Short mmCIF file of C-alpha atoms in Angstrom, two decimals:
data_model
loop_
_atom_site.label_atom_id
_atom_site.label_comp_id
_atom_site.label_asym_id
_atom_site.label_seq_id
_atom_site.Cartn_x
_atom_site.Cartn_y
_atom_site.Cartn_z
CA MET H 5 0.00 0.00 0.00
CA SER H 6 2.86 2.39 0.82
CA HIS H 7 4.25 1.82 -2.67
CA GLU H 8 0.97 2.79 -4.36
CA LEU H 9 0.46 5.85 -2.15
CA ALA H 10 4.03 7.00 -2.75
CA LEU H 11 3.62 6.54 -6.51
CA LEU H 12 0.42 8.60 -6.48
CA GLN H 13 2.06 11.33 -4.42
CA LEU H 14 5.13 11.38 -6.68
CA PHE H 15 2.83 11.86 -9.67
CA ILE H 16 0.82 14.68 -8.05
CA ASN H 17 3.87 16.49 -6.69
CA PHE H 18 5.77 16.22 -9.98
CA PHE H 19 3.03 17.83 -12.05
CA ALA H 20 2.32 20.37 -9.31
CA ALA H 21 5.97 21.45 -9.36
CA LEU H 22 5.97 21.66 -13.17
CA PHE H 23 2.81 23.74 -13.14
CA LEU H 24 4.09 26.10 -10.45
CA LEU H 25 7.31 26.67 -12.37
CA SER H 26 5.48 27.27 -15.65
CA ILE H 27 2.96 29.93 -14.59
CA ARG H 28 4.00 33.56 -14.93
CA SER H 29 1.31 35.23 -12.83
CA GLY H 30 0.67 35.61 -9.13
CA ASN H 31 3.40 35.38 -6.51
CA LEU H 32 6.30 33.96 -8.55
CA ILE H 33 8.68 33.60 -5.61
CA SER H 34 6.10 31.70 -3.54
CA ASN H 35 5.32 29.45 -6.50
CA ARG H 36 8.98 28.59 -6.98
CA ILE H 37 9.54 27.91 -3.29
CA LEU H 38 6.48 25.65 -3.22
CA ALA H 39 7.73 23.87 -6.36
CA PHE H 40 11.09 23.30 -4.65
CA TYR H 41 9.27 21.89 -1.63
CA PHE H 42 7.41 19.40 -3.85
CA VAL H 43 10.68 18.34 -5.51
CA ILE H 44 12.42 17.74 -2.16
CA PHE H 45 9.34 15.96 -0.82
CA ASN H 46 9.33 13.70 -3.88
CA LEU H 47 12.97 12.81 -3.36
CA ASP H 48 12.24 12.09 0.30
CA ILE H 49 9.53 9.51 -0.49
CA SER H 50 11.04 8.15 -3.71
CA ASN H 51 12.64 5.21 -1.87
CA PHE H 52 9.18 3.62 -1.57
CA VAL H 53 9.06 3.40 -5.37
CA PHE H 54 12.70 3.01 -6.42
CA ILE H 55 13.78 0.52 -3.76
CA ASN H 56 16.18 -1.48 -5.93
CA PHE H 57 17.85 1.62 -7.35
CA TYR H 58 18.63 3.02 -3.91
CA ASN H 59 19.84 -0.35 -2.62
CA GLU H 60 22.39 -0.33 -5.43
CA HIS H 61 23.37 3.32 -4.87
CA LEU H 62 23.65 3.69 -1.10
CA ASN H 63 25.29 7.12 -1.18
CA LEU H 64 22.32 8.47 -3.13
CA GLU H 65 19.98 6.75 -0.68
CA MET H 66 21.66 8.49 2.26
CA LEU H 67 21.69 11.81 0.42
CA ARG H 68 17.97 11.38 -0.25
CA CYS H 69 17.39 10.94 3.49
CA ASN H 70 19.57 13.92 4.34
CA LEU H 71 17.72 16.20 1.92
CA SER H 72 14.67 16.04 4.19
CA ALA H 73 16.53 18.55 6.38
CA LEU H 74 15.61 21.15 3.74
CA LEU H 75 11.84 20.62 4.03
CA ALA H 76 11.22 22.66 7.19
CA PRO H 77 13.33 25.66 6.04
CA THR H 78 11.53 25.57 2.68
CA LEU H 79 8.11 25.75 4.36
CA TYR H 80 9.39 28.58 6.55
CA PHE H 81 10.46 30.58 3.50
CA TYR H 82 7.19 29.74 1.77
CA VAL H 83 5.15 31.22 4.64
CA ARG H 84 7.34 34.33 4.70
CA SER H 85 7.03 34.79 0.93
CA VAL H 86 3.23 34.52 1.16
CA LEU H 87 2.87 36.94 4.06
CA HIS H 88 5.43 39.53 2.92
CA THR H 89 4.92 41.19 -0.44
CA ASP H 90 8.53 42.43 -0.45
CA PHE H 91 10.10 39.06 0.36
CA ARG H 92 13.42 38.43 -1.39
CA PHE H 93 16.17 35.92 -0.66
CA LYS H 94 19.28 37.40 0.96
CA ALA H 95 22.81 36.07 1.32
CA LYS H 96 22.24 35.39 5.04
CA ASP H 97 19.39 33.02 4.17
CA TRP H 98 21.94 30.44 3.06
CA ALA H 99 22.51 29.86 6.78
CA HIS H 100 19.30 27.81 6.74
CA THR H 101 21.15 25.11 4.77
CA LEU H 102 23.52 24.54 7.72
CA PRO H 103 21.43 21.70 9.25
CA PHE H 104 21.62 19.82 5.93
CA ILE H 105 25.40 20.39 5.73
CA ILE H 106 25.89 19.25 9.35
CA ILE H 107 23.93 16.05 8.68
CA VAL H 108 25.93 15.27 5.53
CA LEU H 109 29.20 15.87 7.40
CA THR H 110 28.01 13.57 10.20
CA PHE H 111 27.71 10.66 7.76
CA MET H 112 30.85 11.54 5.83
CA PRO H 113 33.50 9.55 7.82
CA ARG H 114 31.69 6.20 8.07
CA PHE H 115 29.38 6.30 5.08
CA TYR H 116 29.91 8.64 2.13
CA VAL H 117 33.69 8.16 1.78
CA VAL H 118 33.99 4.45 2.66
CA GLU H 119 33.76 1.49 0.30
CA ASP H 120 32.47 -1.01 2.88
CA THR H 121 29.04 -1.86 1.43
CA ALA H 122 28.17 -4.16 4.35
CA LEU H 123 28.75 -1.35 6.86
CA LYS H 124 26.69 1.04 4.77
CA LEU H 125 23.80 -1.43 4.63
CA GLN H 126 23.94 -1.95 8.39
CA ILE H 127 23.82 1.80 9.05
CA ASN H 128 21.22 2.52 6.37
CA ASN H 129 18.88 -0.29 7.42
CA ASN H 130 19.42 0.29 11.15
CA LEU H 131 20.77 -3.23 11.61
CA GLN H 132 23.26 -2.12 14.23
CA PRO H 133 23.33 0.76 16.74
CA SER H 134 24.63 3.82 14.95
CA PHE H 135 25.65 7.08 16.57
CA GLU H 136 25.10 8.84 13.24
CA LEU H 137 21.50 7.73 12.84
CA LEU H 138 20.57 8.47 16.44
CA PHE H 139 22.21 11.91 16.35
CA VAL H 140 20.64 12.85 13.02
CA HIS H 141 17.14 11.78 14.07
CA ILE H 142 17.34 13.83 17.27
CA PHE H 143 18.95 16.74 15.42
CA GLN H 144 16.28 16.79 12.71
CA TYR H 145 13.39 16.75 15.16
CA ILE H 146 14.92 19.60 17.11
CA GLN H 147 15.31 21.41 13.79
CA MET H 148 11.67 20.80 12.85
CA ALA H 149 10.48 21.99 16.27
CA ILE H 150 12.52 25.19 15.90
CA TYR H 151 11.09 25.88 12.44
CA LEU H 152 7.56 25.21 13.67
CA ALA H 153 8.16 27.85 16.32
CA LEU H 154 9.62 30.25 13.74
CA ILE H 155 6.64 29.77 11.42
CA PHE H 156 4.26 30.35 14.32
CA ILE H 157 6.10 33.57 15.26
CA VAL H 158 6.00 34.84 11.66
CA ILE H 159 2.25 34.14 11.37
CA ARG H 160 1.45 35.70 14.75
CA ARG H 161 3.56 38.78 14.07
CA ASN H 162 1.86 39.22 10.70
CA LYS H 163 -1.60 38.87 12.24
CA LEU H 164 -0.90 41.42 14.97
CA THR H 165 0.49 43.86 12.41
CA ILE H 166 -2.69 43.56 10.33
CA LEU H 167 -4.87 44.02 13.42
CA ASN H 168 -2.98 47.23 14.16
CA SER H 169 -3.05 48.56 10.60
CA TYR H 170 -6.25 47.53 8.81
CA SER H 171 -9.98 47.49 9.49
CA ASP H 172 -10.71 45.18 6.55
CA GLU H 173 -11.09 41.54 7.66
CA LEU H 174 -10.20 40.31 4.17
CA LYS H 175 -6.64 41.31 5.05
CA LEU H 176 -6.95 39.10 8.10
CA ASN H 177 -8.21 36.07 6.18
CA LYS H 178 -5.34 33.79 7.09
CA GLN H 179 -7.29 30.88 8.57
CA TRP H 180 -5.67 28.65 5.97
CA LEU H 181 -2.35 29.21 7.78
CA SER H 182 -3.81 27.68 10.94
CA HIS H 183 -4.79 24.64 8.88
CA PHE H 184 -1.32 24.68 7.35
CA MET H 185 0.24 24.53 10.82
CA ALA H 186 -2.14 21.74 11.84
CA PHE H 187 -1.18 19.64 8.81
CA PHE H 188 2.50 20.26 9.46
CA LEU H 189 2.13 19.31 13.14
CA VAL H 190 0.32 16.08 12.25
CA SER H 191 3.04 15.18 9.73
CA PHE H 192 5.70 16.05 12.30
CA ALA H 193 4.04 13.89 14.97
CA LEU H 194 3.60 10.90 12.65
CA ALA H 195 7.20 11.09 11.46
CA LEU H 196 8.39 11.30 15.06
CA ILE H 197 6.32 8.27 16.09
CA ARG H 198 7.54 6.31 13.06
CA ASN H 199 11.20 6.98 13.81
CA VAL H 200 10.85 6.25 17.53
CA VAL H 201 9.22 2.91 16.69
CA LYS H 202 12.04 2.20 14.24
CA PHE H 203 14.48 2.02 17.17
CA THR H 204 12.27 -0.29 19.27
CA GLU H 205 11.18 -3.92 19.19
CA PHE H 206 7.76 -2.93 17.81
CA GLN H 207 8.96 -2.40 14.25
CA ASN H 208 5.96 -4.34 12.88
CA ALA H 209 3.89 -1.28 13.74
CA LEU H 210 5.65 0.50 10.87
CA ASN H 211 3.37 -1.43 8.50
CA VAL H 212 0.47 0.60 9.91
CA ILE H 213 2.19 3.90 10.70
CA THR H 214 3.90 4.31 7.31
CA PRO H 215 0.69 4.18 5.18
CA ILE H 216 -0.99 6.62 7.59
CA MET H 217 2.00 8.95 7.24
CA MET H 218 1.85 8.62 3.45
CA LEU H 219 -1.86 9.48 3.45
CA ALA H 220 -1.19 12.52 5.63
CA GLY H 221 1.58 13.63 3.29
CA LEU H 222 -0.67 13.14 0.26
CA GLY H 223 -3.45 15.14 1.92
CA PHE H 224 -1.00 17.90 2.85
CA SER H 225 0.33 18.16 -0.72
CA CYS H 226 -3.15 18.25 -2.26
CA TRP H 227 -4.44 20.75 0.28
CA ILE H 228 -1.56 23.21 0.05
CA LEU H 229 -1.68 23.11 -3.76
CA TRP H 230 -5.44 23.72 -3.67
CA GLN H 231 -4.98 26.73 -1.39
CA ALA H 232 -2.19 28.17 -3.51
CA LEU H 233 -3.94 27.82 -6.86
CA HIS H 234 -7.68 27.83 -6.17
CA LYS H 235 -7.74 30.68 -3.64
CA PRO H 236 -5.07 33.20 -4.70
CA GLU H 237 -6.88 35.96 -2.80
CA LEU H 238 -5.71 34.35 0.45
CA PHE H 239 -2.11 35.02 -0.46
CA LYS H 240 -2.17 38.83 -0.40
CA GLY H 241 0.56 39.74 2.03
CA ILE H 242 1.87 42.93 3.56
CA SER H 243 5.26 44.59 3.50
CA SER H 244 7.74 43.23 6.05
CA GLN H 245 8.75 46.86 6.65
CA LEU H 246 5.25 47.51 7.99
CA GLU H 247 5.82 44.88 10.67
CA LYS H 248 8.97 46.64 11.83
CA VAL H 249 7.07 49.82 12.69
CA ARG H 250 3.65 48.39 13.58
CA PHE H 251 4.34 45.30 15.64
CA PRO H 252 2.83 46.24 19.04
CA ALA H 253 5.68 44.76 21.05
CA ASP H 254 7.98 47.27 19.36
CA ASN H 255 5.70 50.29 19.96
CA LYS H 256 7.03 52.69 22.55
CA LYS H 257 4.52 53.40 25.28
CA ILE H 258 3.56 57.07 25.07
CA PRO H 259 2.70 59.17 28.18
CA ILE H 260 -0.84 58.90 29.54
CA GLY H 261 -1.54 62.57 28.87
CA GLN H 262 -0.49 62.31 25.23
CA ALA H 263 -2.47 59.08 24.81
CA SER H 264 -5.60 60.72 26.27
CA GLU H 265 -5.28 63.62 23.81
CA ILE H 266 -4.89 61.20 20.89
CA LEU H 267 -7.89 59.12 21.95
CA ALA H 268 -10.03 62.25 22.44
CA LYS H 269 -9.04 63.52 18.99
CA LEU H 270 -9.84 60.13 17.47
CA GLU H 271 -13.23 60.05 19.22
CA LEU H 272 -14.11 63.50 17.88
CA HIS H 273 -13.05 62.54 14.36
CA MET H 274 -15.02 59.28 14.52
CA GLN H 275 -18.20 61.03 15.63
CA SER H 276 -17.98 63.92 13.17
CA GLN H 277 -16.49 62.35 10.02
CA LYS H 278 -17.49 58.67 10.47
CA PRO H 279 -14.39 57.30 8.66
CA TYR H 280 -15.30 53.80 9.83
CA LEU H 281 -17.98 53.68 7.12
CA ASN H 282 -15.13 53.20 4.65
CA PRO H 283 -14.67 49.38 4.53
CA THR H 284 -11.01 49.66 3.46
CA LEU H 285 -9.99 52.20 6.12
CA ASN H 286 -6.44 51.66 7.39
CA ILE H 287 -4.42 53.31 10.13
CA ASP H 288 -2.31 55.36 7.70
CA THR H 289 -5.41 56.95 6.14
CA LEU H 290 -6.82 57.73 9.58
CA ALA H 291 -3.47 59.10 10.81
CA GLU H 292 -3.26 61.47 7.86
CA ALA H 293 -6.84 62.66 8.42
CA VAL H 294 -6.35 63.50 12.11
CA GLY H 295 -2.74 64.67 11.80
CA ILE H 296 -1.26 62.12 14.21
CA VAL H 297 1.61 59.73 13.57
CA ALA H 298 0.25 56.22 12.86
CA GLN H 299 2.62 54.62 15.36
CA ASP H 300 1.35 56.94 18.13
CA ILE H 301 -2.24 55.98 17.32
CA SER H 302 -1.30 52.31 17.47
CA SER H 303 0.48 52.80 20.81
CA ALA H 304 -2.46 54.70 22.32
CA LEU H 305 -4.90 52.00 21.24
CA ASN H 306 -2.68 49.07 22.28
CA HIS H 307 -1.31 50.28 25.61
CA HIS H 308 -3.96 52.69 26.91
CA LEU H 309 -7.20 51.40 25.42
CA GLY H 310 -6.16 47.75 25.27
CA ARG H 311 -7.50 47.30 21.73
CA HIS H 312 -6.17 46.73 18.24
CA PHE H 313 -6.97 49.16 15.43
CA PHE H 314 -9.12 46.43 13.84
CA ASP H 315 -11.33 46.06 16.94
CA PHE H 316 -11.37 49.81 17.58
CA ILE H 317 -12.86 50.57 14.14
CA ASN H 318 -15.24 47.62 14.27
CA GLY H 319 -16.60 48.92 17.57
CA TYR H 320 -17.92 52.01 15.79
CA ARG H 321 -19.25 49.93 12.91
CA ILE H 322 -21.12 47.64 15.30
CA ALA H 323 -22.59 50.68 17.10
CA ALA H 324 -23.81 52.05 13.76
CA ALA H 325 -25.27 48.66 12.83
CA CYS H 326 -27.01 48.35 16.22
CA GLU H 327 -28.62 51.74 15.76
CA MET H 328 -30.04 50.70 12.39
CA LEU H 329 -31.08 47.23 13.56
CA ALA H 330 -33.03 48.76 16.46
CA SER H 331 -34.64 51.51 14.39
CA PRO H 332 -38.24 51.07 13.10
CA ASP H 333 -37.25 53.22 10.12
CA CYS H 334 -34.80 50.49 9.06
CA SER H 335 -37.09 47.54 9.80
CA GLU H 336 -37.49 46.74 6.12
CA LYS H 337 -33.76 46.83 5.44
CA THR H 338 -32.03 43.45 5.26
CA VAL H 339 -29.07 42.59 7.46
CA LEU H 340 -26.92 42.72 4.31
CA ASP H 341 -28.05 46.30 3.62
CA ILE H 342 -27.24 47.31 7.17
CA LEU H 343 -23.81 45.71 7.31
CA LEU H 344 -22.80 47.42 4.06
CA LYS H 345 -24.06 50.80 5.32
CA SER H 346 -22.14 50.40 8.59
CA GLY H 347 -18.74 49.84 6.95
CA PHE H 348 -18.45 46.07 6.65
CA ASN H 349 -17.83 44.41 3.29
CA SER H 350 -18.78 40.81 4.01
CA LYS H 351 -21.53 39.05 5.94
CA SER H 352 -19.16 36.62 7.64
CA SER H 353 -16.91 39.38 9.02
CA PHE H 354 -19.98 41.33 10.19
CA ASN H 355 -21.52 38.34 11.98
CA THR H 356 -18.20 37.48 13.65
CA ALA H 357 -17.58 41.05 14.84
CA PHE H 358 -21.19 41.54 15.95
CA LYS H 359 -21.25 38.39 18.04
CA LYS H 360 -17.88 39.31 19.57
CA HIS H 361 -19.10 42.77 20.64
CA MET H 362 -22.77 42.05 21.45
CA GLN H 363 -22.71 38.38 22.51
CA MET H 364 -25.57 37.62 20.09
CA THR H 365 -26.26 37.50 16.36
CA PRO H 366 -27.59 40.54 14.41
CA SER H 367 -30.95 38.78 13.93
CA GLN H 368 -31.27 38.05 17.64
CA TYR H 369 -30.46 41.67 18.46
CA ARG H 370 -33.07 42.94 16.01
CA GLN H 371 -35.74 40.57 17.38
CA GLN H 372 -34.91 41.75 20.90
CA LYS H 373 -35.03 45.48 20.14
CA LEU H 374 -37.75 46.02 17.54
CA PRO H 375 -40.74 44.62 19.48
CA ALA H 376 -40.01 46.95 22.43
CA ILE H 377 -39.75 49.95 20.12
CA PHE H 378 -42.98 49.07 18.33
CA GLN H 379 -44.79 48.77 21.68
CA GLN H 380 -43.59 52.21 22.74
CA SER H 381 -44.77 53.72 19.49
#
C-alpha cells in the first residue's frame, strides 16, 4: 500500500511542481519555493518506489534521506514569501542550509567516503546501533520543532500587524495558515512516532504507521496546492517593513496625557467624520486625516485602550449597525443592507464582529429590540 500511495504522491507532486514553475502570474517567488518543496518531498519519499535503485546506490539513498533537512526551512520561507509582499532571498538566508550540511558531514567519515558496502547497509537499514542515525534523528526533530516555532512567530507577528493597521477583515483572512500549521504538526508527529518505533522492538507497527503517514503527506500536498492555486486571494501579504514599525511589542509606550489627547481627537473625528464607514480604512489613512503619527495611534490603542486598530474601528461599525437594527425606520432593510451601510464588506466578518461585541447574532439583536420599540410607538 505504501508503494501505491508513494507513486500517487510522486505523480501529483511532480506535475504540481511543473505547473508552479510554468505559470508567470501571481506570486512567482512563492510558486517557486512551493515547487522546490514538492521536488524535495518527492525525493524524500522516492525510496518507496525506487527501492532497488537506492539499494544499489547507497550514497544516493543516504543523500535522499539527508535532503529532508531542507523541508522545514523551505516551508518557513514559503510562509514568509506569502505573508510579505517584499520578500526576497538574501545572502544570510543560506545559513538555513547549515542543518543539511551538518547532517551530511556527520555521515561523511563512516558512510559517504567508505567502500564497505556491508557497513553502509547496516547503518542505512538500522541493523546495528549507529551514533550517526541516532544523532541525526534527534537533530532533525529539534530542527523541525525550531522551524515550527519560527513559522508560528512569523504568522502571529503578521496577524498582529494587520490588526494594528487595517480594518478590513479580508486582510486578516489567514485561517488557511492555521490549517497549514495543523497539517504540518500532524506530519511532524507521525514522522516522530515512526522513527521512535524504528528504534524499538515494535517495528511491525511500521506497516500501519507508514501508510498513515503517506496518506497525511498526500493530503497535505493536495491541500496546500489547492490553497495556492484555487484561492489566490488568500495570499495577499503585507510589507515586512510595515511589521517593523507596527508590531505592538515594538511600539514605545507614550505618556498617559499624550495618549488621552490622541484618543479624544480620534473620538471627535469618529463622531464627526465617520471614517469607519469606509470598509477599506487603514491606520495610515486615519493618521493622515487626524494629523497624528500612525505609530502613536497604534500605541495609544494598544497600551492605553487595550485594543487593536481592527477592533477599535469595528466597535464604531457595530454601534452604527445596532442603531439601524433597532430603528423602526430600518425595519425593512435586510441585514446585508445594514452591514454594508455600517462599513463592513462581508456578511461573515460582520456576523463574527457583531457576536464578539454584542454576545448575540444581528438577527437576535433585532428581534430583541424592535418589538419593544414598536410597543412604545
